[in-house]
Every structure is written in C-alpha cells, then in structure tokens.
C-alpha cells in the first residue's frame, strides 16, 4: 500500500488543535483500516488494546507515522499530552496519573469520560475532528460558542473515544458505539447562562499557555505545573472528601451565586464529574484562590478544616500550598465552639485537672487555637502560697529541684526544711542589729 516515496496513499492533514487519537483514527479510516489495525501496522507486533493514544503514543509509533505520512514528528508530539509535559505534567513517566487529564476509555463496564466535545464546533468543521484541549478537565466550556461541553454520547452515554472507531464510522463526530451524530446534540446554551461566568477557566488556559500563573488575581506568580497542582488539591477538597460540603457552603456564603454547587455529589474520582457539575465546583475552587490565601483561610475556618487536614501529605503537595497554609495557618484553623470548650474544661475539672493550655492540648490532641483563650494560665496551678511547695515560689526551677531533693534526703517536708535552712544561714551571721 506504500507509494514509491514510502508514504501511505491517504494522509489526512492534521487539523489545528486536533488530538492525536482523532487524527490517527481519521488516518486509519481513510486508508480503509480500523485504528486498531493501523496500530498493528504502524507498530509491528504491538496491540492497541485499551491504550489512550493521546496520553501514551510510543516514540516508535510517532516516528513511523511521521515517516509514512510526511507530517513532522514535532507536530505529532504536539497533538499528544506531551504538549503539556513540564507545564501540566510533571516528570515523564507515561504511566503516572495526570491530574486534569482523565482517561478517555471504556473497558468492561468502566467508562472514563476524559474526552469532551462541543457539538457546535464539530458542526462547523469541514472535517469533524476532536480537539486535544477538550481533554483538559479544568475547562468545561467552549470559548467560541459559549456552550457547555458534553463528555458522552447523548443517546447511549458512551464515552467519546476516537480510537474505538470501526470501519462503518464516517466521521469523528459519530458515536463509536451507537453511531449517533454528535453534531445533533442539543446545546446547553440556555442552561449555562444561568450558571456563573467562566472567566477563571480562560485564566487557566492562559496559565497553561504561558507556563506560569498567578494564585488569585494578584497573588504570587508561580510555575504552571505548581499552579495546577494547587488547583488540583483545592478542587479535590471541594469536589470530594469529608469537608467538601462544608467548604462549598462556606464559599457560597461569600458568593451566593454558586449555591447550586452545594448539592453536587461528592465523587471520589473528582475528574469524572460531568461538565456541568465540574464547572460549578471549579468556580467554587476558584473562589478559594482569591486574595491568596485569605479566602482559603476564611473558608477553611468556617468549614472547620485544620491546617493539618489540608497538609495531610506534605511530600506530595505543592510547596506553594504548603508554605501558604503553614505561614498563614500556623495557628490551627479548627475553631472550638463554646459548647466544645465548655465540655473540655468541665471534663478536666471533673478529673481535678486545671484547664491550662498544656492540659487542653493533651486532652484534644492538637493545637487548641481559640480554645487557648478559655484556658487558665498555668501559673494559677502554682498559685502563690496555695500548694505543697509554696515556700519555694519565686525560686528558680533548678534550685527548687535541688531543694526538694535535699529535703527528701533529710526526711523533711519542704516547709520546715526551708525554715531550717534560713535559720542556719542566719545563725552564721554576726550583725547583731538584725538578729
Ligand atoms: Zn464550540
Ligand atoms: Zn452513542
């Protein structure tokens, strides 16, 4: 099937912004092959089996395709996730989990809806193709058409996976499973107007493009990779986990427009939230970045989240987040309610322990924050004249300790012992006007 110049006869050009899997599938179909068959030809001996081509196209595959299609290697690499190595993806481990780039696949009964689409963009294409940027989970909206992306076939709910095309597939706008023409998807335009602007999503795209971004509007300028790591950590807290609901409520008190985010289910695989829910949760997350880290601190305080809750796994957390939380939350965020602090103090009282800072810390197992105000100063515990060793009050701790040991050795209580000691000193004096 090769031409004399070593090229394949049909070589669709790569459309601007097209994803590798979309182009690869069009290349296969135009040559009368399924993507799976082409994969075996382009990479002899290999099976495509479940492989997410945008994420993990092997070097050899790209090199062979470059040779057979005349498209240069750099363009091919640029159509895969490699485009974002260093800005969104840290390191080069192909198998590492990439936050913000969930898989697009369907295996057994597990579907992963990592490929979004805009039906209006597809409808406007001469040759419909899928965009690589549609795979970014921090975007949910087509900037051109102002519509909410879809991430599944509206008829059969299958995820969108270009490489699953079969020989009957005519365009990339067709559902691989049921054949539905995705261009006929009704748009969510009216819906979306009711929900929140997406200015922040555009800012994220700009951050990805520039390779750096600001935390908040004017916050510290940081590397894009760190920015997206921070965003990911915050998004995870908002989207799932035990604080997600309180955190959403706290943010919505500041910005009631986002109230629709409160009932969104907490989903452990947070990147799998469908676009509408993800959009809302991202908007909530973005509120936390404002005036960095002021809003985060405020919301965390309201939600009863401690700095320890945020910094559970420091080694894998971006420095920008760790340092901000450590610096601004050196005091714990957890607030004890009046009832809680009353309960703690009365518990100590019942056990005959004075509610000092130390005692309260030991009781609650953590820094006690505002509870500290409720604590009694520990000097009360050693109130002058009110305890066993009162005669040693005001004497330095090391001397007191020595005096106690000496009294014990002499078999005396401390009171008489001190008195004797004083008498002994006085007895050595000769100034008669004192004696
Ligand atoms: Zn569009
Ligand atoms: Zn379908």
CSV table of C-alpha atoms and ligand atoms in Angstrom, one decimal:
chain,number,residue,atom,x,y,z
A,1,UNK,CA,0.0,0.0,0.0
A,2,UNK,CA,3.0,2.3,0.0
A,3,UNK,CA,3.7,4.9,-2.7
A,4,UNK,CA,7.1,5.0,-4.2
A,5,UNK,CA,8.2,7.8,-1.9
A,6,UNK,CA,7.4,5.5,1.1
A,7,UNK,CA,4.2,7.4,2.1
A,8,UNK,CA,0.8,5.9,2.6
A,9,UNK,CA,-1.7,6.9,-0.1
A,10,UNK,CA,-4.2,8.7,2.1
A,11,UNK,CA,-2.7,11.1,4.5
A,12,UNK,CA,-5.3,13.5,6.1
A,13,UNK,CA,-3.6,16.6,7.3
A,14,UNK,CA,-3.7,17.3,11.0
A,15,UNK,CA,-6.3,20.0,11.8
A,16,UNK,CA,-5.2,22.9,14.1
A,17,UNK,CA,-5.6,21.7,17.7
A,18,UNK,CA,-6.5,18.2,16.7
A,19,UNK,CA,-5.8,15.4,19.2
A,20,UNK,CA,-3.5,12.7,18.1
A,21,UNK,CA,-6.2,10.0,18.6
A,22,UNK,CA,-8.6,11.9,16.4
A,23,UNK,CA,-6.1,12.3,13.6
A,24,UNK,CA,-4.8,8.7,13.9
A,25,UNK,CA,-8.3,7.4,13.6
A,26,UNK,CA,-9.1,9.5,10.6
A,27,UNK,CA,-5.8,8.3,9.0
A,28,UNK,CA,-6.8,4.7,9.6
A,29,UNK,CA,-10.4,5.1,8.3
A,30,UNK,CA,-9.2,6.9,5.2
A,31,UNK,CA,-6.9,4.0,4.4
A,32,UNK,CA,-9.7,1.5,4.9
A,33,UNK,CA,-8.5,0.3,8.3
A,34,UNK,CA,-9.7,0.5,11.8
A,35,UNK,CA,-7.4,2.4,14.2
A,36,UNK,CA,-6.6,-0.9,15.8
A,37,UNK,CA,-5.5,-2.4,12.5
A,38,UNK,CA,-3.4,0.7,11.7
A,39,UNK,CA,-1.8,0.5,15.1
A,40,UNK,CA,-0.5,-3.0,14.3
A,41,UNK,CA,0.8,-1.9,11.0
A,42,UNK,CA,2.5,1.3,12.3
A,43,UNK,CA,3.9,-0.5,15.3
A,44,UNK,CA,4.5,-4.1,14.1
A,45,UNK,CA,3.9,-6.7,16.8
A,46,UNK,CA,2.0,-4.3,19.1
A,47,UNK,CA,-1.6,-4.3,20.1
A,48,UNK,CA,-3.5,-1.1,20.7
A,49,UNK,CA,-5.6,-2.7,23.4
A,50,UNK,CA,-7.0,-0.1,25.8
A,51,UNK,CA,-4.2,2.3,25.1
A,52,UNK,CA,-5.1,6.0,25.4
A,53,UNK,CA,-3.3,7.3,22.3
A,54,UNK,CA,-3.2,10.9,23.3
A,55,UNK,CA,-1.6,10.0,26.6
A,56,UNK,CA,0.7,7.2,25.7
A,57,UNK,CA,1.6,7.1,22.0
A,58,UNK,CA,5.1,5.4,21.9
A,59,UNK,CA,8.0,7.2,20.3
A,60,UNK,CA,8.4,4.5,17.7
A,61,UNK,CA,4.8,4.8,16.7
A,62,UNK,CA,5.1,8.6,16.2
A,63,UNK,CA,8.4,8.1,14.3
A,64,UNK,CA,6.9,5.5,12.0
A,65,UNK,CA,3.8,7.6,11.3
A,66,UNK,CA,6.0,10.7,10.6
A,67,UNK,CA,7.8,8.6,8.0
A,68,UNK,CA,4.7,7.3,6.4
A,69,UNK,CA,2.6,10.5,6.4
A,70,UNK,CA,5.2,13.2,5.9
A,71,UNK,CA,3.9,15.0,9.0
A,72,UNK,CA,6.8,16.0,11.1
A,73,UNK,CA,7.5,14.4,14.5
A,74,UNK,CA,7.1,17.7,16.4
A,75,UNK,CA,3.6,18.2,15.2
A,76,UNK,CA,2.7,14.7,16.1
A,77,UNK,CA,4.1,15.0,19.6
A,78,UNK,CA,2.3,18.3,20.0
A,79,UNK,CA,-1.0,16.6,19.4
A,80,UNK,CA,-0.5,14.3,22.4
A,81,UNK,CA,-0.2,15.1,26.1
A,82,UNK,CA,3.5,15.6,25.5
A,83,UNK,CA,2.5,19.2,24.6
A,84,UNK,CA,1.9,19.7,28.3
A,85,UNK,CA,5.0,18.0,29.7
A,86,UNK,CA,6.5,20.4,32.2
A,87,UNK,CA,3.5,22.7,32.4
A,88,UNK,CA,0.8,20.3,33.4
A,89,UNK,CA,2.5,17.0,33.7
A,90,UNK,CA,5.5,16.7,35.9
A,91,UNK,CA,8.2,14.2,35.0
A,92,UNK,CA,8.0,12.0,32.0
A,93,UNK,CA,6.5,8.8,33.5
A,94,UNK,CA,3.9,7.7,31.0
A,95,UNK,CA,2.0,5.7,33.5
A,96,UNK,CA,1.8,8.4,36.1
A,97,UNK,CA,-1.6,9.7,36.9
A,98,UNK,CA,-2.1,13.1,35.3
A,99,UNK,CA,-4.5,15.3,37.3
A,100,UNK,CA,-6.7,17.3,35.0
A,101,UNK,CA,-6.2,14.8,32.2
A,102,UNK,CA,-8.5,11.9,32.9
A,103,UNK,CA,-8.5,8.9,30.7
A,104,UNK,CA,-10.8,8.6,27.7
A,105,UNK,CA,-11.7,4.9,27.6
A,106,UNK,CA,-14.3,2.3,28.0
A,107,UNK,CA,-13.2,-1.0,29.4
A,108,UNK,CA,-15.6,-3.7,30.6
A,109,UNK,CA,-18.2,-1.6,32.4
A,110,UNK,CA,-15.9,1.1,33.4
A,111,UNK,CA,-16.2,4.2,31.4
A,112,UNK,CA,-13.9,7.2,31.7
A,113,UNK,CA,-15.2,10.3,30.0
A,114,UNK,CA,-12.0,12.2,29.5
A,115,UNK,CA,-12.8,13.4,26.1
A,116,UNK,CA,-15.2,16.3,25.9
A,117,UNK,CA,-16.7,18.0,22.8
A,118,UNK,CA,-18.6,21.0,21.6
A,119,UNK,CA,-21.3,19.9,19.2
A,120,UNK,CA,-21.3,23.3,17.5
A,121,UNK,CA,-17.5,23.2,16.8
A,122,UNK,CA,-18.0,19.8,15.3
A,123,UNK,CA,-20.9,21.0,13.2
A,124,UNK,CA,-18.8,23.9,12.0
A,125,UNK,CA,-15.9,21.7,10.9
A,126,UNK,CA,-15.5,20.7,7.2
A,127,UNK,CA,-14.0,17.5,8.5
A,128,UNK,CA,-15.1,17.0,12.1
A,129,UNK,CA,-12.2,16.4,14.5
A,130,UNK,CA,-11.7,16.2,18.2
A,131,UNK,CA,-9.5,18.9,19.9
A,132,UNK,CA,-6.8,18.0,22.4
A,133,UNK,CA,-7.7,20.9,24.6
A,134,UNK,CA,-11.1,19.4,25.1
A,135,UNK,CA,-9.4,16.8,27.2
A,136,UNK,CA,-8.4,19.3,29.9
A,137,UNK,CA,-10.7,18.7,32.9
A,138,UNK,CA,-10.3,22.3,34.2
A,139,UNK,CA,-12.3,23.5,31.1
A,140,UNK,CA,-16.0,22.8,30.7
A,141,UNK,CA,-17.0,25.4,28.2
A,142,UNK,CA,-16.4,26.2,24.5
A,143,UNK,CA,-14.9,29.6,24.4
A,144,UNK,CA,-16.2,30.2,20.9
A,145,UNK,CA,-19.7,29.0,21.3
A,146,UNK,CA,-20.2,29.6,25.0
A,147,UNK,CA,-21.7,26.2,25.3
A,148,UNK,CA,-21.1,23.6,28.0
A,149,UNK,CA,-19.0,20.7,26.7
A,150,UNK,CA,-20.5,17.2,26.6
A,151,UNK,CA,-18.5,14.3,27.6
A,152,UNK,CA,-20.6,11.4,26.5
A,153,UNK,CA,-23.0,10.4,23.7
A,154,UNK,CA,-26.4,11.9,24.4
A,155,UNK,CA,-28.1,8.8,23.1
A,156,UNK,CA,-26.2,5.9,24.6
A,157,UNK,CA,-24.0,7.6,27.2
A,158,UNK,CA,-20.8,6.0,25.8
A,159,UNK,CA,-17.6,8.0,26.4
A,160,UNK,CA,-16.0,9.6,23.4
A,161,UNK,CA,-13.0,7.7,22.2
A,162,UNK,CA,-11.8,8.4,18.7
A,163,UNK,CA,-9.6,5.2,18.6
A,164,UNK,CA,-12.7,3.0,19.0
A,165,UNK,CA,-13.9,3.9,15.5
A,166,UNK,CA,-15.0,1.0,13.4
A,167,UNK,CA,-15.0,0.6,9.6
A,168,UNK,CA,-18.5,1.9,9.4
A,169,UNK,CA,-17.6,5.1,11.2
A,170,UNK,CA,-17.7,8.1,8.8
A,171,UNK,CA,-16.5,11.0,10.9
A,172,UNK,CA,-15.1,11.8,14.3
A,173,UNK,CA,-18.5,13.3,15.1
A,174,UNK,CA,-20.0,9.9,15.3
A,175,UNK,CA,-20.5,7.9,18.5
A,176,UNK,CA,-18.3,4.8,18.2
A,177,UNK,CA,-20.8,2.7,19.9
A,178,UNK,CA,-24.3,3.7,18.6
A,179,UNK,CA,-23.4,5.8,15.6
A,180,UNK,CA,-25.2,8.9,16.9
A,181,UNK,CA,-24.1,12.1,15.1
A,182,UNK,CA,-22.7,14.2,18.0
A,183,UNK,CA,-23.3,17.3,15.9
A,184,UNK,CA,-27.0,16.9,16.6
A,185,UNK,CA,-26.5,17.2,20.3
A,186,UNK,CA,-28.8,19.9,21.6
A,187,UNK,CA,-26.7,22.6,23.2
A,188,UNK,CA,-26.9,23.7,26.8
A,189,UNK,CA,-26.7,27.4,26.0
A,190,UNK,CA,-29.7,28.4,28.0
A,191,UNK,CA,-28.7,26.4,30.9
A,192,UNK,CA,-25.2,27.8,31.0
A,193,UNK,CA,-26.3,31.4,31.1
A,194,UNK,CA,-27.9,30.7,34.5
A,195,UNK,CA,-24.6,29.4,35.9
A,196,UNK,CA,-21.7,31.6,36.6
A,197,UNK,CA,-19.1,33.1,34.3
A,198,UNK,CA,-16.2,31.0,33.1
A,199,UNK,CA,-13.6,33.7,33.3
A,200,UNK,CA,-11.4,31.6,35.5
A,201,UNK,CA,-11.4,28.8,33.0
A,202,UNK,CA,-9.9,31.2,30.5
A,203,UNK,CA,-7.3,32.2,33.0
A,204,UNK,CA,-6.4,28.6,33.5
A,205,UNK,CA,-5.9,28.1,29.8
A,206,UNK,CA,-3.8,31.2,29.7
A,207,UNK,CA,-1.7,29.8,32.6
A,208,UNK,CA,-1.2,26.6,30.6
A,209,UNK,CA,-0.1,28.6,27.6
A,210,UNK,CA,2.2,31.0,29.4
A,211,UNK,CA,3.8,28.3,31.6
A,212,UNK,CA,3.1,30.4,34.7
A,213,UNK,CA,0.2,31.8,36.6
A,214,UNK,CA,-0.9,33.9,39.5
A,215,UNK,CA,-2.5,32.4,42.6
A,216,UNK,CA,-5.6,34.6,42.8
A,217,UNK,CA,-5.8,37.8,40.8
A,218,UNK,CA,-2.6,39.4,42.2
A,219,UNK,CA,-1.1,36.6,44.2
A,220,UNK,CA,2.3,35.1,43.8
A,221,UNK,CA,3.4,34.2,40.3
A,222,UNK,CA,4.2,30.5,40.1
A,223,UNK,CA,5.1,27.9,37.6
A,224,UNK,CA,2.1,26.5,35.7
A,225,UNK,CA,2.8,23.0,37.0
A,226,UNK,CA,2.6,24.2,40.6
A,227,UNK,CA,-0.4,26.3,39.8
A,228,UNK,CA,-2.3,23.3,38.5
A,229,UNK,CA,-1.1,21.2,41.4
A,230,UNK,CA,-2.5,23.7,43.9
A,231,UNK,CA,-5.7,24.0,41.9
A,232,UNK,CA,-6.0,20.2,41.9
A,233,UNK,CA,-5.6,19.9,45.7
A,234,UNK,CA,-8.2,22.5,46.3
A,235,UNK,CA,-10.5,21.1,43.7
A,236,UNK,CA,-10.3,17.7,45.3
A,237,UNK,CA,-11.3,19.1,48.7
A,238,UNK,CA,-14.2,20.9,47.1
A,239,UNK,CA,-15.3,18.0,45.0
A,240,UNK,CA,-14.9,15.1,47.3
A,241,UNK,CA,-13.9,14.1,50.8
A,242,UNK,CA,-15.3,14.8,54.2
A,243,UNK,CA,-15.0,18.6,54.1
A,244,UNK,CA,-16.4,19.1,50.6
A,245,UNK,CA,-19.9,20.1,51.7
A,246,UNK,CA,-18.9,22.5,54.5
A,247,UNK,CA,-16.3,24.0,52.2
A,248,UNK,CA,-18.9,24.6,49.5
A,249,UNK,CA,-21.3,26.1,52.0
A,250,UNK,CA,-18.6,28.4,53.3
A,251,UNK,CA,-17.7,29.7,49.9
A,252,UNK,CA,-21.3,30.1,48.9
A,253,UNK,CA,-21.9,32.3,51.9
A,254,UNK,CA,-19.4,34.7,50.3
A,255,UNK,CA,-20.8,34.2,46.8
A,256,UNK,CA,-24.4,33.0,46.8
A,257,UNK,CA,-24.4,32.7,43.0
A,258,UNK,CA,-22.6,29.4,43.5
A,259,UNK,CA,-25.2,27.8,45.7
A,260,UNK,CA,-26.0,25.3,43.0
A,261,UNK,CA,-22.7,23.7,43.7
A,262,UNK,CA,-23.7,22.7,47.3
A,263,UNK,CA,-25.8,19.7,46.4
A,264,UNK,CA,-23.5,18.3,43.7
A,265,UNK,CA,-22.5,14.8,44.8
A,266,UNK,CA,-19.1,14.2,46.3
A,267,UNK,CA,-17.3,11.9,43.9
A,268,UNK,CA,-14.1,10.3,44.8
A,269,UNK,CA,-12.7,10.3,41.2
A,270,UNK,CA,-13.2,14.0,41.1
A,271,UNK,CA,-12.1,14.5,37.5
A,272,UNK,CA,-15.1,12.3,36.5
A,273,UNK,CA,-17.7,14.9,37.4
A,274,UNK,CA,-19.6,15.7,34.3
A,275,UNK,CA,-19.0,19.1,32.8
A,276,UNK,CA,-22.0,20.9,34.4
A,277,UNK,CA,-21.1,19.8,38.0
A,278,UNK,CA,-17.4,20.3,37.3
A,279,UNK,CA,-18.0,23.8,36.1
A,280,UNK,CA,-19.7,24.7,39.4
A,281,UNK,CA,-17.1,23.0,41.5
A,282,UNK,CA,-14.3,24.7,39.6
A,283,UNK,CA,-16.0,28.1,40.2
A,284,UNK,CA,-16.1,27.3,43.9
A,285,UNK,CA,-12.5,26.2,43.8
A,286,UNK,CA,-11.5,29.5,42.1
A,287,UNK,CA,-13.1,31.4,45.0
A,288,UNK,CA,-10.5,29.8,47.3
A,289,UNK,CA,-7.7,31.2,45.2
A,290,UNK,CA,-8.8,34.8,45.6
A,291,UNK,CA,-6.6,37.1,47.6
A,292,UNK,CA,-4.4,34.1,48.2
A,293,UNK,CA,-4.5,32.7,50.7
A,294,UNK,CA,-7.1,34.8,52.5
A,295,UNK,CA,-10.2,33.2,51.1
A,296,UNK,CA,-8.9,29.8,51.6
A,297,UNK,CA,-8.2,30.5,55.2
A,298,UNK,CA,-11.6,32.1,55.7
A,299,UNK,CA,-13.5,29.3,54.1
A,300,UNK,CA,-11.4,26.7,55.9
A,301,UNK,CA,-12.1,28.3,59.2
A,302,UNK,CA,-15.8,28.4,58.5
A,303,UNK,CA,-15.8,24.8,57.4
A,304,UNK,CA,-13.8,23.7,60.5
A,305,UNK,CA,-10.8,22.5,58.5
A,306,UNK,CA,-7.4,22.5,60.2
A,307,UNK,CA,-4.1,23.1,58.6
A,308,UNK,CA,-3.4,19.5,59.3
A,309,UNK,CA,-6.4,18.4,57.3
A,310,UNK,CA,-5.1,20.4,54.3
A,311,UNK,CA,-1.5,19.3,54.7
A,312,UNK,CA,-2.0,15.6,55.2
A,313,UNK,CA,0.5,14.5,52.7
A,314,UNK,CA,3.2,17.2,52.5
A,315,UNK,CA,5.6,15.3,50.4
A,316,UNK,CA,3.1,15.1,47.5
A,317,UNK,CA,1.7,18.6,48.0
A,318,UNK,CA,2.9,21.6,46.1
A,319,UNK,CA,5.2,23.9,48.0
A,320,UNK,CA,3.0,26.9,47.2
A,321,UNK,CA,0.1,25.4,49.1
A,322,UNK,CA,2.2,24.0,52.0
A,323,UNK,CA,4.0,27.3,52.5
A,324,UNK,CA,0.9,29.4,52.4
A,325,UNK,CA,-1.0,27.2,54.8
A,326,UNK,CA,1.9,26.9,57.1
A,327,UNK,CA,2.6,30.6,57.1
A,328,UNK,CA,-0.9,31.8,57.5
A,329,UNK,CA,-2.3,28.9,59.5
A,330,UNK,CA,0.4,28.4,62.0
A,331,UNK,CA,-2.5,28.6,64.3
A,332,UNK,CA,-4.8,25.7,63.7
A,333,UNK,CA,-8.0,26.5,61.8
A,334,UNK,CA,-10.2,24.5,63.9
A,335,UNK,CA,-12.5,26.6,66.0
A,336,UNK,CA,-13.9,25.2,69.2
A,337,UNK,CA,-17.4,26.2,69.8
A,338,UNK,CA,-18.4,27.5,73.2
A,339,UNK,CA,-20.1,24.1,73.9
A,340,UNK,CA,-17.0,22.2,72.9
A,341,UNK,CA,-14.6,24.3,75.0
A,342,UNK,CA,-17.0,24.2,78.0
A,343,UNK,CA,-17.1,20.4,77.6
A,344,UNK,CA,-13.3,20.2,77.5
A,345,UNK,CA,-12.9,22.4,80.5
A,346,UNK,CA,-15.5,20.6,82.6
A,347,UNK,CA,-14.1,17.2,81.7
A,348,UNK,CA,-10.7,18.4,83.1
A,349,UNK,CA,-12.4,19.9,86.2
A,350,UNK,CA,-14.1,16.6,87.0
A,351,UNK,CA,-10.7,14.9,86.9
A,352,UNK,CA,-9.3,17.5,89.2
A,353,UNK,CA,-7.0,19.0,86.5
A,354,UNK,CA,-6.7,22.7,86.0
A,355,UNK,CA,-7.6,23.7,82.4
A,356,UNK,CA,-4.3,25.0,81.4
A,357,UNK,CA,-3.1,25.3,77.8
A,358,UNK,CA,-0.9,22.2,78.3
A,359,UNK,CA,-3.8,20.2,79.8
A,360,UNK,CA,-6.2,21.2,77.0
A,361,UNK,CA,-3.7,20.3,74.3
A,362,UNK,CA,-3.1,16.9,75.9
A,363,UNK,CA,-6.9,16.4,76.0
A,364,UNK,CA,-7.7,17.4,72.5
A,365,UNK,CA,-4.5,16.1,70.9
A,366,UNK,CA,-3.8,19.1,68.9
A,367,UNK,CA,-3.1,22.8,68.9
A,368,UNK,CA,-6.1,24.4,70.5
A,369,UNK,CA,-6.4,27.7,68.7
A,370,UNK,CA,-9.0,29.9,70.2
A,371,UNK,CA,-9.6,27.4,73.0
A,372,UNK,CA,-6.4,28.9,74.3
A,373,UNK,CA,-8.3,31.9,75.4
A,374,UNK,CA,-10.5,29.8,77.5
A,375,UNK,CA,-7.6,28.1,79.2
A,376,UNK,CA,-6.3,29.3,82.6
A,377,UNK,CA,-2.8,30.5,82.7
A,378,UNK,CA,-0.7,27.6,84.1
A,379,UNK,CA,0.8,29.9,86.8
A,380,UNK,CA,-2.6,29.5,88.5
A,381,UNK,CA,-1.8,25.9,89.0
A,382,UNK,CA,1.1,27.0,91.2
A,383,UNK,CA,-0.7,29.9,92.8
A,384,UNK,CA,1.5,31.6,95.4
A,385,UNK,CA,1.0,30.0,98.8
A,386,UNK,CA,-1.6,27.5,97.7
A,387,UNK,CA,0.4,24.4,97.1
A,388,UNK,CA,2.7,21.9,98.7
A,389,UNK,CA,5.9,23.7,97.7
A,390,UNK,CA,4.7,27.2,98.2
A,391,UNK,CA,7.7,28.1,100.2
A,392,UNK,CA,9.8,27.7,97.1
A,393,UNK,CA,7.7,30.0,95.0
A,394,UNK,CA,9.8,32.6,93.2
A,395,UNK,CA,12.9,30.4,93.3
A,396,UNK,CA,14.4,29.3,90.0
A,397,UNK,CA,13.3,25.8,88.9
A,398,UNK,CA,16.8,24.2,89.2
A,399,UNK,CA,17.3,25.4,92.7
A,400,UNK,CA,13.8,24.4,93.6
A,401,UNK,CA,14.5,20.9,92.3
A,402,UNK,CA,17.7,20.7,94.4
A,403,UNK,CA,15.9,22.0,97.5
A,404,UNK,CA,13.2,19.4,97.1
A,405,UNK,CA,15.8,16.6,96.7
A,406,UNK,CA,17.7,17.8,99.7
A,407,UNK,CA,14.5,18.0,101.8
A,408,UNK,CA,13.5,14.5,100.8
A,409,UNK,CA,17.0,13.2,101.7
A,410,UNK,CA,16.8,15.0,105.1
A,411,UNK,CA,13.4,13.3,105.6
A,412,UNK,CA,11.6,16.6,106.0
A,413,UNK,CA,8.7,18.4,104.5
A,414,UNK,CA,9.7,21.3,102.4
A,415,UNK,CA,8.2,23.9,104.7
A,416,UNK,CA,10.2,23.1,107.8
A,417,UNK,CA,13.2,22.3,105.7
A,418,UNK,CA,13.3,25.8,104.1
A,419,UNK,CA,12.8,27.3,107.5
A,420,UNK,CA,15.7,25.4,109.0
A,421,UNK,CA,17.9,26.4,106.0
A,422,UNK,CA,17.1,30.0,106.7
A,423,UNK,CA,17.8,29.7,110.4
A,424,UNK,CA,21.1,28.1,109.6
A,425,UNK,CA,22.1,30.9,107.4
A,426,UNK,CA,21.0,33.5,109.9
A,427,UNK,CA,23.0,31.7,112.6
A,428,UNK,CA,26.2,32.2,110.7
A,429,UNK,CA,25.7,35.9,110.7
A,430,UNK,CA,27.1,38.2,113.3
A,431,UNK,CA,25.5,41.5,112.6
A,432,UNK,CA,23.6,42.0,115.8
A,433,UNK,CA,21.2,44.6,114.7
A,434,UNK,CA,19.4,42.1,112.5
A,435,UNK,CA,19.5,39.2,115.0
B,1,LIG,ZN1,-17.6,25.2,20.1
B,2,LIG,ZN1,-23.8,6.6,21.4
